[in-house]
Amino acid sequence: MESIVQAKRVLEIFKEMSQIPRESGNEKGISDYIVNFAKNLGLEVHQDDQYNVVIKKPASPGYENRPSIILQGHIDMVCVRDHDSNHDFSKDPIANIIEGEWMHADHTTLGADNGMGGAMMLAILEDDSQQHGPMQLLFTTNEETGMDGAFAIKEGQVSGDYLLNLDTEVEHDFTVSCAGGCHVHVNIPLLRENNQPGYDAGLSFTVTGLKGGHSGIEICEQRANANQVLTRVLYDIQQQYPVCLASFEGGVKHNAIPSKAVAVLSVRAEDVAAIKTLIAYQEKQYLHEYGIQDPGLKFVVEDVATPDVVYADDTTEALITYIYLAQDGVHSVSKSIPNLVETSNNIAIVRENEHTIEVLISIRSSNSNSLEFLAKKMILLAKTLGVSAERTGGYPAWEYDKGSKLEEQAISLHNEMFDTPANVNAIHAGLECGLLKGVLPNTQMISFGPTIVSPHTPMERVHLPSVENVYVYLKALLAKLQ
């Protein structure tokens, strides 16, 4: 776009990054790219065993006594594709398609979260005309799957008076606090048995067409969870017809609201027409319930070969009962910050392992006591049903440092530069600032970034004028911070 002037280099670097696979857990390539980028500029660079990268750049002449600054972002991305896409995230480049003021990919996530922040950092790094105090750039890994990179940062590995995180996804928004979270893994013994006599037909039942979305940022919209919707309908079918469950699978990422779930059923041929009629009726009921949030909700029923093997009754009962009863969505809202979800639960993934069916639940909260309650509740429900559950992947909330000098300067400059006033807020999603505060307790932090819509879904897109505005603002802020 012609209007993208200063950020032109940002978009060029983002395109280079989009050629390199960088799904969470597969970040060596993009990490090496950043290391080489710094080496080509003759800068000091360190890469740790988690592929985190720290780059150090001396202060601009005359800025040696300014506060030291850390620019921080994560280099991994959530890799989700449309169900009819054959994109291979392990090798295929991510498309950068520009339409009007927006950039999107080709039926996959774009990776603007947080690749656009990383591209801004590298563009700043190579710009020797940029004025700034002593500066370090911190690129972290595995943010999307549990913040493993930030967890691995050790005291002394990076230092600074101020930290600017570039992972907020609404222009003019400044994040000063975020939720903490954890995972609960429920493991149901996977017992199978031969299909019973009389069950002489097979049906595949899919809940699809849901928006899904980021389980922190978009949980407030109370969209349908495909895993729970599928379970609710299966339960109702079981109350009216003999049914054996042969498989159940739904969701792909712990931090994405599942948009699709599918089950295979063994049924009596004489009941097939009636079950299809019931599912068609249920589709209308669920569209009535979720039509505003998920107008694309669709139930797809297809005839399939009769399964030879099905789940044992105990396995089916535990699975259906757990998902049916488990909390999903918004659990509580903040009493002190308007319109902020305080605590939420996402029944993110249901998948078969070798000996178990795993139900992966993602819990978030800005209140540690509420987080503890909901995590214990999900574990207690599992134990009540006689199945195991364990808690993993805990990360702390980032508590608000009200009235910090960094916040005052950042907001004042923004309001001088733009007609739209800054919005200082807390978010329900997790940011690495909470973890980094553990090794940088005296570092003041703030987060901002360009507008990204529908992250963690194939509908992800970034607003290019906001990329320009945020980049221009970032350059001005680095030169002004005192």
CSV table of N, CA, C and O in Angstrom, one decimal, residues 194-200 244 266-268:
chain,number,residue,atom,x,y,z
A,194,ASN,N,-15.6,-55.3,20.8
A,194,ASN,CA,-16.2,-55.5,19.5
A,194,ASN,C,-17.6,-54.9,19.4
A,194,ASN,O,-18.3,-54.9,20.4
A,195,ASN,N,-17.9,-54.5,18.2
A,195,ASN,CA,-19.3,-53.9,18.0
A,195,ASN,C,-20.3,-55.0,18.3
A,195,ASN,O,-20.2,-56.2,18.0
A,196,GLN,N,-21.4,-54.6,18.9
A,196,GLN,CA,-22.5,-55.5,19.4
A,196,GLN,C,-23.4,-55.9,18.2
A,196,GLN,O,-23.6,-55.2,17.3
A,197,PRO,N,-23.9,-57.1,18.3
A,197,PRO,CA,-24.9,-57.6,17.3
A,197,PRO,C,-26.1,-56.7,17.3
A,197,PRO,O,-26.5,-56.2,18.3
A,198,GLY,N,-26.6,-56.4,16.1
A,198,GLY,CA,-27.7,-55.6,15.9
A,198,GLY,C,-27.4,-54.1,15.6
A,198,GLY,O,-28.2,-53.4,15.1
A,199,TYR,N,-26.1,-53.8,15.9
A,199,TYR,CA,-25.7,-52.4,15.5
A,199,TYR,C,-25.0,-52.5,14.2
A,199,TYR,O,-23.8,-52.8,14.0
A,200,ASP,N,-25.8,-52.3,13.1
A,200,ASP,CA,-25.4,-52.7,11.8
A,200,ASP,C,-25.3,-51.5,10.8
A,200,ASP,O,-25.4,-51.6,9.6
A,244,CYS,N,-23.6,-46.8,20.1
A,244,CYS,CA,-22.2,-47.0,20.6
A,244,CYS,C,-21.3,-46.0,19.9
A,244,CYS,O,-21.4,-45.7,18.7
A,266,SER,N,-21.9,-46.2,16.1
A,266,SER,CA,-22.5,-47.4,15.6
A,266,SER,C,-23.9,-47.5,16.1
A,266,SER,O,-24.2,-47.3,17.3
A,267,VAL,N,-24.8,-47.6,15.2
A,267,VAL,CA,-26.3,-47.6,15.5
A,267,VAL,C,-27.0,-48.7,14.8
A,267,VAL,O,-26.4,-49.4,13.9
A,268,ARG,N,-28.3,-48.9,15.1
A,268,ARG,CA,-29.1,-49.8,14.4
A,268,ARG,C,-29.6,-49.2,13.1
A,268,ARG,O,-30.0,-48.0,13.1
